[in-house]
């Protein structure tokens, strides 16, 4: 057996269905099919089927440049039955000046239709949700689908964490992969950074950054989405890669830690916390040894998510 053949066998094999072929969905799809560990099958679904068809045709031409083959097509809900992962990026976008909670009711309706159609197929795989407000939408999917909490995952604060690492990297001139610092809580205005649990290499972050620099960085992380939306309308490349990274961690059974939105039984809600991913979904969410003031901030963030969840009339 040649090495190339062997490499092809250990590459990720899996069927992914993407629902919502807008900017976020297609950035994710493009990242997936151009990644070295791409999936073997990708099905695109959108309420605008013609758009899904156009995107599938376009993407097939990009996938030609990868070494392994991937089947790409525009499909329908029947394709969900044997999928490993369904990634939901369908939804209304955040308009300039609109907060994520404002999106809640518009996106809840969309989510009920989608999850209703998926559950009818007998889908047993993993739900990955990106639609905002993502923590609330992930909880919505849990409630509507009846799936086990470990199999319903939100993109959570993975994007915020990328933004944090990027900014710390800029200030310290250290590569983001050596920066072990996370944004946790809501993917939104109440997100927080537990600095007491943040490291660069093996050193505490306060050996590199002053308190003032830390608070400036947190502000910039929180404002990132608003800054981008104000200039170009929406954000999508960053989240596209985050979703690809989560998808591959699941399909590869990698055991990687990511700040996905995970279910907390204690709070009966979802929020971003470092969690271990495997092919079963979330294996474990890690507790953090935070300072009391950080714990308070996280509690406030969880409360903000719970308040939004309480506004939803689950039937
Ligand atoms: P978009 O408007 O470009 O795309 C949305 C797509 O969803 C459209 O193609 C639309 O036709 C489709 N759609 C709408 N209703 C549908 C339905 N019922 N079934 C199937 N498809 C449907 O928006 P976008 O920029 O791609 O953003 C999508 C979502 O992702 C938004 O909720 C946005 O706020 C969110 N988002 C999340 C993060 C994150 O970190 N989680 C980051 C950026 C954006």
PDB file of C-alpha atoms and ligand atoms in Angstrom, residues 19-25 45-48 51 77 89-94 103 107 110 113-114 129-132 134 155-156 159-160 187 234-236 239, ligand 1:
ATOM      1  CA  UNK A  19     -28.190  24.205   6.455  1.00  0.00           C
ATOM      2  CA  UNK A  20     -28.015  27.854   5.455  1.00  0.00           C
ATOM      3  CA  UNK A  21     -25.772  28.669   2.485  1.00  0.00           C
ATOM      4  CA  UNK A  22     -25.159  32.329   3.249  1.00  0.00           C
ATOM      5  CA  UNK A  23     -21.853  34.005   4.035  1.00  0.00           C
ATOM      6  CA  UNK A  24     -21.167  32.022   7.203  1.00  0.00           C
ATOM      7  CA  UNK A  25     -22.335  28.686   5.795  1.00  0.00           C
ATOM      8  CA  UNK A  45     -29.479  22.939   2.017  1.00  0.00           C
ATOM      9  CA  UNK A  46     -31.019  26.405   1.869  1.00  0.00           C
ATOM     10  CA  UNK A  47     -34.558  27.737   1.789  1.00  0.00           C
ATOM     11  CA  UNK A  48     -33.370  29.231  -1.517  1.00  0.00           C
ATOM     12  CA  UNK A  51     -28.664  29.341  -4.360  1.00  0.00           C
ATOM     13  CA  UNK A  77     -33.799  17.141   4.404  1.00  0.00           C
ATOM     14  CA  UNK A  89     -25.931  28.482   9.782  1.00  0.00           C
ATOM     15  CA  UNK A  90     -29.384  29.497   8.591  1.00  0.00           C
ATOM     16  CA  UNK A  91     -30.815  32.653   9.928  1.00  0.00           C
ATOM     17  CA  UNK A  92     -31.346  36.305   9.747  1.00  0.00           C
ATOM     18  CA  UNK A  93     -28.155  38.378  10.087  1.00  0.00           C
ATOM     19  CA  UNK A  94     -27.346  40.993  12.655  1.00  0.00           C
ATOM     20  CA  UNK A 103     -32.282  38.527  16.429  1.00  0.00           C
ATOM     21  CA  UNK A 107     -34.146  33.071  14.347  1.00  0.00           C
ATOM     22  CA  UNK A 110     -36.342  29.501  11.518  1.00  0.00           C
ATOM     23  CA  UNK A 113     -38.814  24.683  11.054  1.00  0.00           C
ATOM     24  CA  UNK A 114     -35.335  23.302  10.467  1.00  0.00           C
ATOM     25  CA  UNK A 129     -25.105  25.475  15.609  1.00  0.00           C
ATOM     26  CA  UNK A 130     -23.760  28.879  14.518  1.00  0.00           C
ATOM     27  CA  UNK A 131     -26.979  30.903  14.191  1.00  0.00           C
ATOM     28  CA  UNK A 132     -27.135  33.851  16.605  1.00  0.00           C
ATOM     29  CA  UNK A 134     -25.788  31.138  19.329  1.00  0.00           C
ATOM     30  CA  UNK A 155     -19.864  27.486  18.100  1.00  0.00           C
ATOM     31  CA  UNK A 156     -19.909  29.345  21.433  1.00  0.00           C
ATOM     32  CA  UNK A 159     -14.565  32.939  17.412  1.00  0.00           C
ATOM     33  CA  UNK A 160     -14.153  35.315  20.363  1.00  0.00           C
ATOM     34  CA  UNK A 187     -21.028  34.752  22.516  1.00  0.00           C
ATOM     35  CA  UNK A 234     -21.317  40.873   8.388  1.00  0.00           C
ATOM     36  CA  UNK A 235     -18.545  38.597   9.642  1.00  0.00           C
ATOM     37  CA  UNK A 236     -17.896  35.168   8.190  1.00  0.00           C
ATOM     38  CA  UNK A 239     -16.491  31.731  12.093  1.00  0.00           C
TER      39      UNK A 239
HETATM   40  P1  LIG B   1     -26.789  35.199   5.390  1.00  0.00           P
HETATM   41  O1  LIG B   1     -27.983  36.074   5.340  1.00  0.00           O
HETATM   42  O2  LIG B   1     -25.645  35.457   4.490  1.00  0.00           O
HETATM   43  O3  LIG B   1     -27.227  33.682   5.194  1.00  0.00           O
HETATM   44  C1  LIG B   1     -28.317  33.113   5.837  1.00  0.00           C
HETATM   45  C2  LIG B   1     -28.792  31.983   4.949  1.00  0.00           C
HETATM   46  O4  LIG B   1     -29.803  31.260   5.658  1.00  0.00           O
HETATM   47  C3  LIG B   1     -29.419  32.487   3.621  1.00  0.00           C
HETATM   48  O5  LIG B   1     -28.812  31.820   2.534  1.00  0.00           O
HETATM   49  C4  LIG B   1     -30.901  32.118   3.781  1.00  0.00           C
HETATM   50  O6  LIG B   1     -31.514  31.823   2.550  1.00  0.00           O
HETATM   51  C5  LIG B   1     -30.795  30.897   4.702  1.00  0.00           C
HETATM   52  N1  LIG B   1     -32.038  30.579   5.393  1.00  0.00           N
HETATM   53  C6  LIG B   1     -32.889  31.418   6.014  1.00  0.00           C
HETATM   54  N2  LIG B   1     -33.930  30.718   6.515  1.00  0.00           N
HETATM   55  C7  LIG B   1     -33.713  29.415   6.226  1.00  0.00           C
HETATM   56  C8  LIG B   1     -34.418  28.219   6.485  1.00  0.00           C
HETATM   57  N3  LIG B   1     -35.565  28.207   7.162  1.00  0.00           N
HETATM   58  N4  LIG B   1     -33.893  27.064   6.026  1.00  0.00           N
HETATM   59  C9  LIG B   1     -32.740  27.041   5.325  1.00  0.00           C
HETATM   60  N5  LIG B   1     -32.033  28.161   5.047  1.00  0.00           N
HETATM   61  C10 LIG B   1     -32.507  29.326   5.497  1.00  0.00           C
HETATM   62  O7  LIG B   1     -26.296  35.228   6.924  1.00  0.00           O
HETATM   63  P2  LIG B   1     -24.851  34.811   7.456  1.00  0.00           P
HETATM   64  O8  LIG B   1     -23.960  36.003   7.451  1.00  0.00           O
HETATM   65  O9  LIG B   1     -24.427  33.576   6.765  1.00  0.00           O
HETATM   66  O10 LIG B   1     -25.181  34.503   9.007  1.00  0.00           O
HETATM   67  C11 LIG B   1     -25.907  33.348   9.369  1.00  0.00           C
HETATM   68  C12 LIG B   1     -26.050  33.264  10.887  1.00  0.00           C
HETATM   69  O11 LIG B   1     -24.766  33.115  11.497  1.00  0.00           O
HETATM   70  C13 LIG B   1     -26.662  34.536  11.523  1.00  0.00           C
HETATM   71  O12 LIG B   1     -27.547  34.155  12.550  1.00  0.00           O
HETATM   72  C14 LIG B   1     -25.446  35.248  12.105  1.00  0.00           C
HETATM   73  O13 LIG B   1     -25.763  36.127  13.139  1.00  0.00           O
HETATM   74  C15 LIG B   1     -24.653  34.045  12.569  1.00  0.00           C
HETATM   75  N6  LIG B   1     -23.239  34.282  12.880  1.00  0.00           N
HETATM   76  C16 LIG B   1     -22.742  33.580  13.933  1.00  0.00           C
HETATM   77  C17 LIG B   1     -21.423  33.746  14.337  1.00  0.00           C
HETATM   78  C18 LIG B   1     -20.921  32.972  15.516  1.00  0.00           C
HETATM   79  O14 LIG B   1     -19.819  33.212  16.032  1.00  0.00           O
HETATM   80  N7  LIG B   1     -21.683  31.996  15.996  1.00  0.00           N
HETATM   81  C19 LIG B   1     -20.584  34.639  13.632  1.00  0.00           C
HETATM   82  C20 LIG B   1     -21.113  35.316  12.550  1.00  0.00           C
HETATM   83  C21 LIG B   1     -22.462  35.149  12.178  1.00  0.00           C
END
